[in-house]
Coordinates of C-alpha atoms and ligand atoms in Angstrom, one line a residue:
X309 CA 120.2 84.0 82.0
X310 CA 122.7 83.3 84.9
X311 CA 120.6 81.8 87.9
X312 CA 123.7 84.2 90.1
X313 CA 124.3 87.6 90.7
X314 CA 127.4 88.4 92.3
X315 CA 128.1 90.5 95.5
X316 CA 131.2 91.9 96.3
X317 CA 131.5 93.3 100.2
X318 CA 135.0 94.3 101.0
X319 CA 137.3 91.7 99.6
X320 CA 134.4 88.8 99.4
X321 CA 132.9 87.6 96.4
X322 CA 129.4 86.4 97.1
X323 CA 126.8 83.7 94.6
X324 CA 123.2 85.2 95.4
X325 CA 120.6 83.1 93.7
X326 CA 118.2 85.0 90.5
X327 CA 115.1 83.9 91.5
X328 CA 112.4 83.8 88.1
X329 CA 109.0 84.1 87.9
X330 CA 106.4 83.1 85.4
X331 CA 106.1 86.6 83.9
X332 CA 109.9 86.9 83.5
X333 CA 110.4 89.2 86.8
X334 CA 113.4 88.7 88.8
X335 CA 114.8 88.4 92.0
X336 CA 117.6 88.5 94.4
X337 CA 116.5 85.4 96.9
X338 CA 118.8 87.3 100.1
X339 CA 116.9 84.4 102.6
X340 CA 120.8 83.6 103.1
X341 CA 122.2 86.8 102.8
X342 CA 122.6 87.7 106.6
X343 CA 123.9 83.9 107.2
X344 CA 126.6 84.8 104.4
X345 CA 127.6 87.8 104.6
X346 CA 126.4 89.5 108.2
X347 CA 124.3 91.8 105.8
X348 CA 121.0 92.9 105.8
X349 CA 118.9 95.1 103.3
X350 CA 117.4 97.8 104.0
X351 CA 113.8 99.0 102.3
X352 CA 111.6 100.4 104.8
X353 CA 108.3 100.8 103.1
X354 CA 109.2 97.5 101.1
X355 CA 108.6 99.3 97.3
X356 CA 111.8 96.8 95.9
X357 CA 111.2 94.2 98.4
X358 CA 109.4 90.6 97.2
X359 CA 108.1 88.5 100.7
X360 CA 106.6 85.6 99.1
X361 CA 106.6 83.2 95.7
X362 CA 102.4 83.4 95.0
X363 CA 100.8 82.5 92.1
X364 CA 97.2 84.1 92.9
X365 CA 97.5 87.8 91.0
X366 CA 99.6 89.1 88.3
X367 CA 100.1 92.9 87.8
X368 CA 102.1 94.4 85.4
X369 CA 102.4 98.1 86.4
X370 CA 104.2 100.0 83.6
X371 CA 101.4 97.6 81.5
X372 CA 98.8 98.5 83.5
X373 CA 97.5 94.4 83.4
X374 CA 95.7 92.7 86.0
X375 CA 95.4 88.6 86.0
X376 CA 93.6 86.2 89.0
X377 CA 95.0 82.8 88.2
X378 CA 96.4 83.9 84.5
X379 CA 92.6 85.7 83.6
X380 CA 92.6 89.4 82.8
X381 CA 90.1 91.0 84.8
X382 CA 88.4 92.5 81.5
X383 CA 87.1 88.4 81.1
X384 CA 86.2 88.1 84.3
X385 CA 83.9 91.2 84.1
X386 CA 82.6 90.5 81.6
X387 CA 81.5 87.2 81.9
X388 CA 82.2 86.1 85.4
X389 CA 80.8 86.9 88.9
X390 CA 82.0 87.5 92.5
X391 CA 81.0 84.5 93.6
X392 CA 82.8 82.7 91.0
X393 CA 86.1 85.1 90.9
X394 CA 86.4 84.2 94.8
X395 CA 86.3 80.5 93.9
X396 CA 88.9 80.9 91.5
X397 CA 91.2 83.0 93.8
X398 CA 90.9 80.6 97.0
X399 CA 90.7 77.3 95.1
X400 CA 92.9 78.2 92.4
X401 CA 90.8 77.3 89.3
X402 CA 87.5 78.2 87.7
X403 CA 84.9 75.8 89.5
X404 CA 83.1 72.8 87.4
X405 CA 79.4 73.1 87.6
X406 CA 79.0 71.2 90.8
X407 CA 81.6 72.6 92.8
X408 CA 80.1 76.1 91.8
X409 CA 77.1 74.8 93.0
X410 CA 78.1 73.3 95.9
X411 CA 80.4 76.8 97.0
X412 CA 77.1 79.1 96.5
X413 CA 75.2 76.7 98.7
X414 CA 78.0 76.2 101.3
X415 CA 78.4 80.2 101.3
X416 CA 74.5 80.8 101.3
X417 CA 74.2 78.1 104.2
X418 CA 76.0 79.8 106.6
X419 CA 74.3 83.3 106.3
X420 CA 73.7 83.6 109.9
X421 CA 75.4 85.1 112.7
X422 CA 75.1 83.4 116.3
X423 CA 71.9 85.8 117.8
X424 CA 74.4 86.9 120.7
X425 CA 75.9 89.1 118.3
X426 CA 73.3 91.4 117.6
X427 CA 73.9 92.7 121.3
X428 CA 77.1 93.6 120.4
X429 CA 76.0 96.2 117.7
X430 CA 73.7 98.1 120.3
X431 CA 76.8 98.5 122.8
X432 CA 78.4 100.6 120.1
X433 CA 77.2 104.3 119.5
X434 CA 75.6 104.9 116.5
X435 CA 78.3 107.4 115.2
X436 CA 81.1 104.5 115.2
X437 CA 82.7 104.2 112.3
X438 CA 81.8 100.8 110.9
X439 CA 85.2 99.7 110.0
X440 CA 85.6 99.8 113.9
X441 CA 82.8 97.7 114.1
X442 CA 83.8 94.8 111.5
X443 CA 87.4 94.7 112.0
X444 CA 86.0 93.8 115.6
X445 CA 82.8 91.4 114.4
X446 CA 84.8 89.6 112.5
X447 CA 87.6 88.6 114.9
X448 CA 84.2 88.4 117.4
X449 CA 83.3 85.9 115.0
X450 CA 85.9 83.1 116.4
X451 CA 84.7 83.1 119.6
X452 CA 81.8 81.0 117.9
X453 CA 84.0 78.7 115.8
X454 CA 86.4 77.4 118.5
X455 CA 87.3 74.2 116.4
X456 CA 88.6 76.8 113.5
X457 CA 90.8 78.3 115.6
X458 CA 93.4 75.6 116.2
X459 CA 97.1 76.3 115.0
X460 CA 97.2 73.0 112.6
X461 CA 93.9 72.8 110.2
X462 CA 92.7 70.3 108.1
X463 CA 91.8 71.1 104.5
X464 CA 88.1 70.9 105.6
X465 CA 88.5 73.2 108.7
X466 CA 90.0 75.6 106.3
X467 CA 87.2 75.2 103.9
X468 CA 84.8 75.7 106.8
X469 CA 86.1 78.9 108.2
X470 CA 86.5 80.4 104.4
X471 CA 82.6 79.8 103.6
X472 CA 81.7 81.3 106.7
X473 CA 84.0 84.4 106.1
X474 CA 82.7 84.9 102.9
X475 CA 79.2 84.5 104.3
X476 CA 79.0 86.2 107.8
X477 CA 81.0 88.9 107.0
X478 CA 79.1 90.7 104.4
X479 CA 76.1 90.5 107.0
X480 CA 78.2 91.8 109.7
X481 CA 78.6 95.0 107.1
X482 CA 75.1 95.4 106.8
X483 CA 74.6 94.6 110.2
X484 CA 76.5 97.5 111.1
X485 CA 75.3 100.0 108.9
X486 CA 71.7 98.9 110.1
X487 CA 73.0 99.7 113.2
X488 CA 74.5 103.2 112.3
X489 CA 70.8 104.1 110.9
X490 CA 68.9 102.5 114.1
X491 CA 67.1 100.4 111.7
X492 CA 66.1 96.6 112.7
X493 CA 68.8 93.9 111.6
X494 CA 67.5 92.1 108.1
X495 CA 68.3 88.8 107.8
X496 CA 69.4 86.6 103.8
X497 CA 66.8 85.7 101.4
X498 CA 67.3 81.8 100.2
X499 CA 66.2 82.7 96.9
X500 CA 68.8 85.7 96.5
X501 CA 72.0 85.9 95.0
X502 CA 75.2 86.7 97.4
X503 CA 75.0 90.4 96.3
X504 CA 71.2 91.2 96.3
X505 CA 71.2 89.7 99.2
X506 CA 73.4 92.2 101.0
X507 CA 71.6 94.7 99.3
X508 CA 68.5 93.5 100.7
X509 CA 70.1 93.4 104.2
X510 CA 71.0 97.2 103.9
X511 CA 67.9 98.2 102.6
X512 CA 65.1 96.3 103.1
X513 CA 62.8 98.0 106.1
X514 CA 59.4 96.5 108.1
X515 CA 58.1 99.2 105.2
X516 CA 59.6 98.4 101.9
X517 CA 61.3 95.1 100.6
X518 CA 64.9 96.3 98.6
X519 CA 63.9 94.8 94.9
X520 CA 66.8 93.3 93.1
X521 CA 68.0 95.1 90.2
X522 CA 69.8 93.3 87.3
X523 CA 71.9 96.5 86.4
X524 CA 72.7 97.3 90.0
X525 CA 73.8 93.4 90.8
X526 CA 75.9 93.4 87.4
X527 CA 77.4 96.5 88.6
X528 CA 78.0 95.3 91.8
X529 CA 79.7 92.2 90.9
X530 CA 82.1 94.4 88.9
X531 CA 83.2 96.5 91.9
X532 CA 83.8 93.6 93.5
X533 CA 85.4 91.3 91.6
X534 CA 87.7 94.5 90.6
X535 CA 88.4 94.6 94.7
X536 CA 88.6 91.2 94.9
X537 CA 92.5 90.8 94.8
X538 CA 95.8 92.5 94.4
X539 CA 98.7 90.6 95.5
X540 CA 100.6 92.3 98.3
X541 CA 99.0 95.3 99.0
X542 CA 99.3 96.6 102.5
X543 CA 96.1 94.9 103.4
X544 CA 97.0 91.1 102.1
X545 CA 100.9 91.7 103.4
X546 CA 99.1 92.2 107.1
X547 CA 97.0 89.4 106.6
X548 CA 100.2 87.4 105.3
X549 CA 102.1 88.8 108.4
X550 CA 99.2 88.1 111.1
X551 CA 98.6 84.7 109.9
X552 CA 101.8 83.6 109.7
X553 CA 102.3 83.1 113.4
X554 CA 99.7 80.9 113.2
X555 CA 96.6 82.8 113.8
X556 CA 93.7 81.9 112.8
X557 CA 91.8 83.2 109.7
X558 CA 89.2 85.3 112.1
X559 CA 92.0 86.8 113.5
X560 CA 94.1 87.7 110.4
X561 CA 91.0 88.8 108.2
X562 CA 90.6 91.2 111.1
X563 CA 94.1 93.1 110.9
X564 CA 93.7 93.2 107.0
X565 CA 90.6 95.3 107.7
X566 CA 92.4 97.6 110.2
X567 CA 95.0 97.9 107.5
X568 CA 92.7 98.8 105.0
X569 CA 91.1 101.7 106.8
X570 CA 93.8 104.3 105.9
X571 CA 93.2 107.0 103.8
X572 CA 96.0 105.8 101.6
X573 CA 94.9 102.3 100.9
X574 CA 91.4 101.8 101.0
X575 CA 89.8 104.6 102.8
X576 CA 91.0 106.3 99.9
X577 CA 87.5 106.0 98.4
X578 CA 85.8 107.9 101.4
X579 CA 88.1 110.6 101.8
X580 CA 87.9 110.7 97.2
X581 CA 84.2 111.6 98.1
X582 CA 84.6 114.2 100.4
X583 CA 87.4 115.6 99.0
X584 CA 85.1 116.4 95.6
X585 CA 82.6 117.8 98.0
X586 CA 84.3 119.7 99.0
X587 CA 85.7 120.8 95.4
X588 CA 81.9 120.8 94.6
X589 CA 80.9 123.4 97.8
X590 CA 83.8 125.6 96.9
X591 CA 82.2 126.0 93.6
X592 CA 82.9 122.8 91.8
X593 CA 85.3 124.0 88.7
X594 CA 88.0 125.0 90.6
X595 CA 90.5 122.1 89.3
X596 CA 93.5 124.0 89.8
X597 CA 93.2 125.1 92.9
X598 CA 93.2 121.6 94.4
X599 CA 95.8 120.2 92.0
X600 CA 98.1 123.3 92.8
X601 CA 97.3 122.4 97.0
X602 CA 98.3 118.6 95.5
X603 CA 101.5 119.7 94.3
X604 CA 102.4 122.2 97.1
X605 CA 105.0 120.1 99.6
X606 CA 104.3 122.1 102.4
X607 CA 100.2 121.5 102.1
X608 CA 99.0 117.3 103.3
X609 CA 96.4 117.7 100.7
X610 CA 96.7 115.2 98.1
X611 CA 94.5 114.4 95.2
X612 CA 92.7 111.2 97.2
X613 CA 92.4 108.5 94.4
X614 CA 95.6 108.9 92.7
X615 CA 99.1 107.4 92.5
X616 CA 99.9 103.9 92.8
X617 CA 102.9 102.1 94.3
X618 CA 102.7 99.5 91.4
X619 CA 100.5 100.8 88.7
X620 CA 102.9 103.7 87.2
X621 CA 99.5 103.8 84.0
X622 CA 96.2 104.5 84.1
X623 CA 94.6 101.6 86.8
X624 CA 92.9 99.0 84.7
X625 CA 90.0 98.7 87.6
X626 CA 89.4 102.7 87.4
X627 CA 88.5 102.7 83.7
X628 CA 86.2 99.8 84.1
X629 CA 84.7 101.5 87.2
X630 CA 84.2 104.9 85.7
X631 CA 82.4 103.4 82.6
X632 CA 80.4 101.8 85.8
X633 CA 79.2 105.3 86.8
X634 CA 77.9 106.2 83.4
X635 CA 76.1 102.9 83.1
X636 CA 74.8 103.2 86.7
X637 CA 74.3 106.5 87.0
X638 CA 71.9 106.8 83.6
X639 CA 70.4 103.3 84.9
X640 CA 69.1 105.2 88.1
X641 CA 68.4 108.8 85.7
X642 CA 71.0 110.6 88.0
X643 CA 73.3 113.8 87.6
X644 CA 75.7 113.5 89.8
X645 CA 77.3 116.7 89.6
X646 CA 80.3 115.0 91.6
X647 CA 80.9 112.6 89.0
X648 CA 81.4 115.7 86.4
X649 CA 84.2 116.7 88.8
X650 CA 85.8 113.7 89.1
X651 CA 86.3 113.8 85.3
X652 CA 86.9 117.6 85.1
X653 CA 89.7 116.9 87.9
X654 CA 91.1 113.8 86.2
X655 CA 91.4 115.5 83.0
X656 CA 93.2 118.6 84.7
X657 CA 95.3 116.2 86.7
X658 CA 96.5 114.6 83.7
X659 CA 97.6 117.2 81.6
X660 CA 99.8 118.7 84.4
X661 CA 103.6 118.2 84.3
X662 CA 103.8 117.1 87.9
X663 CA 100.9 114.5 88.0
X664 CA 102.7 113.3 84.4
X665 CA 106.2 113.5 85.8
X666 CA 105.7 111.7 88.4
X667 CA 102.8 109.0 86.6
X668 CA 100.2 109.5 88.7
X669 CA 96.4 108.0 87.3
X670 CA 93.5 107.9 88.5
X671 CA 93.2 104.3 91.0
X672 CA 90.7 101.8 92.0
X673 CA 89.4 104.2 94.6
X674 CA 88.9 107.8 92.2
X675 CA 85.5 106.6 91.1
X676 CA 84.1 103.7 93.3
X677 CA 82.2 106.1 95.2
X678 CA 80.6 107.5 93.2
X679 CA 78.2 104.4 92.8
X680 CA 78.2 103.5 95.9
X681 CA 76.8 107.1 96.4
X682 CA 74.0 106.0 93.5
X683 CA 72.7 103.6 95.4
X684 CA 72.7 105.3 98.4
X685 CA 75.3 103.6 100.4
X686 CA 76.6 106.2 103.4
X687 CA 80.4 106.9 102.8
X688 CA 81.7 106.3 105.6
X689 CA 80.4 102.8 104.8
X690 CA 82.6 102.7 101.2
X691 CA 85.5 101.1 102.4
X692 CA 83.7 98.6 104.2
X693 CA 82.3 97.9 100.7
X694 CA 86.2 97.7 99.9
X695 CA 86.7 95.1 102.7
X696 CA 83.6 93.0 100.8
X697 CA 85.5 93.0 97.6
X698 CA 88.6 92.4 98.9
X699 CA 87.9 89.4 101.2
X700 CA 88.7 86.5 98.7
X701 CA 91.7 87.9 97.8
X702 CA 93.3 88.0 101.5
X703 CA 91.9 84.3 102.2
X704 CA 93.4 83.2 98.7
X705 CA 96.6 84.8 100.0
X706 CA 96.0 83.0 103.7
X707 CA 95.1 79.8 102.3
X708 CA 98.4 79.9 99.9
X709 CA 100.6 80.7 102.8
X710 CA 99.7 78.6 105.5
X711 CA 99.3 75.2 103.4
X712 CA 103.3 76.3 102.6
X713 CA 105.0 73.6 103.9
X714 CA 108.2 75.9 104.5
X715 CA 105.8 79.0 105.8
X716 CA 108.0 80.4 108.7
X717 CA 106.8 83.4 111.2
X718 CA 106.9 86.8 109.7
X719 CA 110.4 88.7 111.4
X720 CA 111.8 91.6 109.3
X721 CA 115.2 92.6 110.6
X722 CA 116.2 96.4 111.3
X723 CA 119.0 99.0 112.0
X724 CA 119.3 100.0 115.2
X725 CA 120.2 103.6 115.1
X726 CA 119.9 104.7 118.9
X727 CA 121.8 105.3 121.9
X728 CA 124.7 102.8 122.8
X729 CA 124.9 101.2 126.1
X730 CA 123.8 103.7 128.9
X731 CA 123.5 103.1 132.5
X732 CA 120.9 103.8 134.9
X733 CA 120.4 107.0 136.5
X734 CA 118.3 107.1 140.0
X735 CA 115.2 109.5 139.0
X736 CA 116.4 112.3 141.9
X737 CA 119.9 112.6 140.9
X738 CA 118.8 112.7 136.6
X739 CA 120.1 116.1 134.8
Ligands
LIG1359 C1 94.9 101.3 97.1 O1 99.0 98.6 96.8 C2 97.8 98.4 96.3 O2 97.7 97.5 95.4 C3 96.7 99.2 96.9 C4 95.3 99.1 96.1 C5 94.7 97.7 96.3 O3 93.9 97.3 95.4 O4 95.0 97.0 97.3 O5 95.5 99.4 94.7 C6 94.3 100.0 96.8 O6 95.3 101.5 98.2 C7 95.0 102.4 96.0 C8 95.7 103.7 96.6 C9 94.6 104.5 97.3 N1 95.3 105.7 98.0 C10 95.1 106.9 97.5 O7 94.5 107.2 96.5 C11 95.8 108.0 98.4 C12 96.5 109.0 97.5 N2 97.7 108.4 96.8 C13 99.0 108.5 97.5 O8 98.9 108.6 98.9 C14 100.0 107.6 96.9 O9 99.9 107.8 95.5 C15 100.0 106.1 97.2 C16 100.0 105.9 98.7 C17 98.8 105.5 96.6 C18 101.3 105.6 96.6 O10 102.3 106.2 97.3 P1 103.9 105.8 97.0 O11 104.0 104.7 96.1 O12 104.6 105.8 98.3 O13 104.3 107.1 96.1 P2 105.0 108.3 96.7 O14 104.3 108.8 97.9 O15 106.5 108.0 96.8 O16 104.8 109.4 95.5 C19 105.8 109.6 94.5 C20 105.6 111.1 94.2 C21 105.8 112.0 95.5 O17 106.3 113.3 95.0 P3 107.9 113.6 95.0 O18 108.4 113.3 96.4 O19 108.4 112.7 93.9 O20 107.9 115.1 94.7 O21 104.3 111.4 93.8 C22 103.6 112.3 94.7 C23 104.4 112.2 96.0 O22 104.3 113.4 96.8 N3 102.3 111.8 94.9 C24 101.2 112.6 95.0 C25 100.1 111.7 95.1 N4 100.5 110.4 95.1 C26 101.9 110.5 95.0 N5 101.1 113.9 95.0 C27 99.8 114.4 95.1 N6 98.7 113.6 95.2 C28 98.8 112.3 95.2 N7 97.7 111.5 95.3

């Protein structure tokens, strides 16, 4: 395979290097192309655009295959936990024994959030949205860990910030929603798991303890370790892009969590909810009338958990998640008549020329609410629960960049299109 492509502008005959990677995909590396030529490309929403060499996630789209570090998430379901899948992501490998064991206690160790804090849930009101609130928190959390924050880190500061991510911020989430119910803040069991224990933090009350349930935990660990990564998604590519002028973890975890939010990356899995609510209050069969509103160019409505940039198959993450309803849904002996028209709608969706056309399946976000709804997590909490899962995959993405000896600041180019030189016009003489 010739390591060149050639590139002929005008009269000029240009080398641009075929960059490989491990799976056989390809590459134009253009990182000389403006110094060459006086070009630039041009791909606004980035869908043919690679901006890094990583080695943390493999997806194969047309395949629908997902790998952390090589290992198809089926395995890692199966047999592995969050806990461990984050390890593998940040670090690289699957731990030994003792580093497993020494992770868990490092993570577990740093479960608490500097008492300040608290007073700056009760300055929000209680309708805030709590992605508001931990975008905030957790970029609120530097002011705490000055010596994290400097420019160059050692290995260890990294390691420091990371455990304390992975820790505070999942009680920052149930901080929050504790907040949103005007309940009092509940602080991590030592004798918990990572998971029960946030479960415990969200519902646990002066009047009844949250007991840990095996089939809720497995479940749990699923979601999560399905959310836990998936190279550059709009979310990691902001964390990339933040931390790549140097700012600090705090700061960069933050924007990933802003970029989350939207409806079309991980808010997807609210407004999935309330957009089969409403299916369900309009009589709850109606398939077609939605999927027709989908398809209709002049109506915004689109069928919230479907379509993928990358996957053009059915999402490997949604089939595992929706046999996750069943499972959870019979554990807790609930009919979710929401969960019936999910599967009414997916089957409609997927016999219809245009959602075929055009391969759109069901995602990661068409079903994940509908156990977070089992166990009684709000929805406007569910993409916080997204932000959970999806935490060791933006520090595995951090942690790859900035130990990059060649990482260079983030600067996409453009093409201007607007006015040429103008001159200024005194404001009582303007047309
Ligand atoms: C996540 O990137 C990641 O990896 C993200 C994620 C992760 O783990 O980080 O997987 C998580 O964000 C999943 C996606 C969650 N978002 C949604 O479910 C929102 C609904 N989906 C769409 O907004 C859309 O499918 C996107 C945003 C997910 C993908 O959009 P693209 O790649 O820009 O595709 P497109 O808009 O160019 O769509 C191609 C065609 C268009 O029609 P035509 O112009 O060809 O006629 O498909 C249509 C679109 O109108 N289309 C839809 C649709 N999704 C695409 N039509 C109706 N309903 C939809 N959901």
């Amino acid at each position: 395979m010739s390591t060149t492509a050639k590139l002929i502008l005008q009269d000029q005959t240009y080398d641009i290097p075929v960059v490989e990677g491990s799976e056989g995909e390809k590459g134009l590396d253009i990182s000389r192309l403006r110094a060459q030529t006086g070009y630039i490309t041009l791909d606004p929403s980035y869908g043919n655009t690679g901006s890094c060499l990583s080695g943390i996630t493999y997806i194969d789209g047309d395949a629908g295959i997902l790998r952390y570090r090589g290992i198809d998430i089926g395995e890692l379901c199966e047999h592995s936990t969050f806990m461990e899948v984050s390890y593998l992501l940040i670090y690289g490998h699957l731990p030994t024994e003792a580093e497993y064991a020494r992770f868990k206690e490092r993570v577990h160790h740093h479960s608490l959030i500097h008492e300040d804090m608290k007073s700056f849930f009760t300055s929000y009101p209680g309708h805030a949205h709590p992605m508001a609130i931990l975008s905030a928190m957790v970029c609120s959390l530097s002011v705490y860990h000055p010596q994290l924050l400097e420019p160059e880190q050692t290995q260890s500061q990294r390691d420091q910030a990371i455990t304390r991510l992975l820790s505070k911020v999942r009680v920052l989430a149930a901080f929050a929603y504790k907040r949103s119910v005007g309940e009092a803040f509940v602080y991590t069991r030592p004798e918990l798991d990572y998971l029960s224990n946030f479960m415990h933090m969200m519902f646990t009350t002066p009047m009844r303890e949250y007991v840990p349930d095996e089939t809720i935990r497995k479940a749990l660990d699923v979601l999560f370790i399905l959310h836990a990564d998936h190279e550059q998604n709009c979310s990691t590519s902001t964390v990339r892009m933040v931390g790549s002028s140097k700012a600090n973890l705090f700061a960069s975890l933050s924007a990933g969590i802003c970029a989350l939010w939207g409806p079309l990356h991980g808010g997807a899995n609210q407004a999935v909810i309330e957009m089969l609510q409403t299916i369900h209050a309009d009589g709850g069969g109606n398939y077609k009338k939605y999927i027709e509103k989908a398809k209709d160019k002049s109506d915004p409505f689109l069928l919230m958990g479907f379509g993928h940039r990358v996957y053009k198959n059915y999402d490997p993450r949604a089939a595992i998640i929706k046999k996750y309803c069943d499972k959870v849904l019979e554990h807790l002996g609930i009919h979710d008549p929401i969960l019936e028209i999910a599967k009414g709608l997916e089957e409609a969706a997927l016999t219809d020329p245009y959602f075929i056309e055009r391969k759109l399946y069901p995602n990661v976000d068409f079903y994940s609410g509908i156990i977070y709804r089992a166990l009684k997590i709000p929805t406007n909490m569910f993409t916080v629960m997204f932000a959970l899962g999806r935490l060791p995959g933006w520090i595995a993405h951090w942690k790859e960049m900035v130990e990059d000896p060649g990482m260079k600041i983030a600067r996409p180019r453009q093409i201007y299109t607007g006015e040429r030189s103008n001159n200024y016009v005194p404001i009582g003489i303007r047309p």
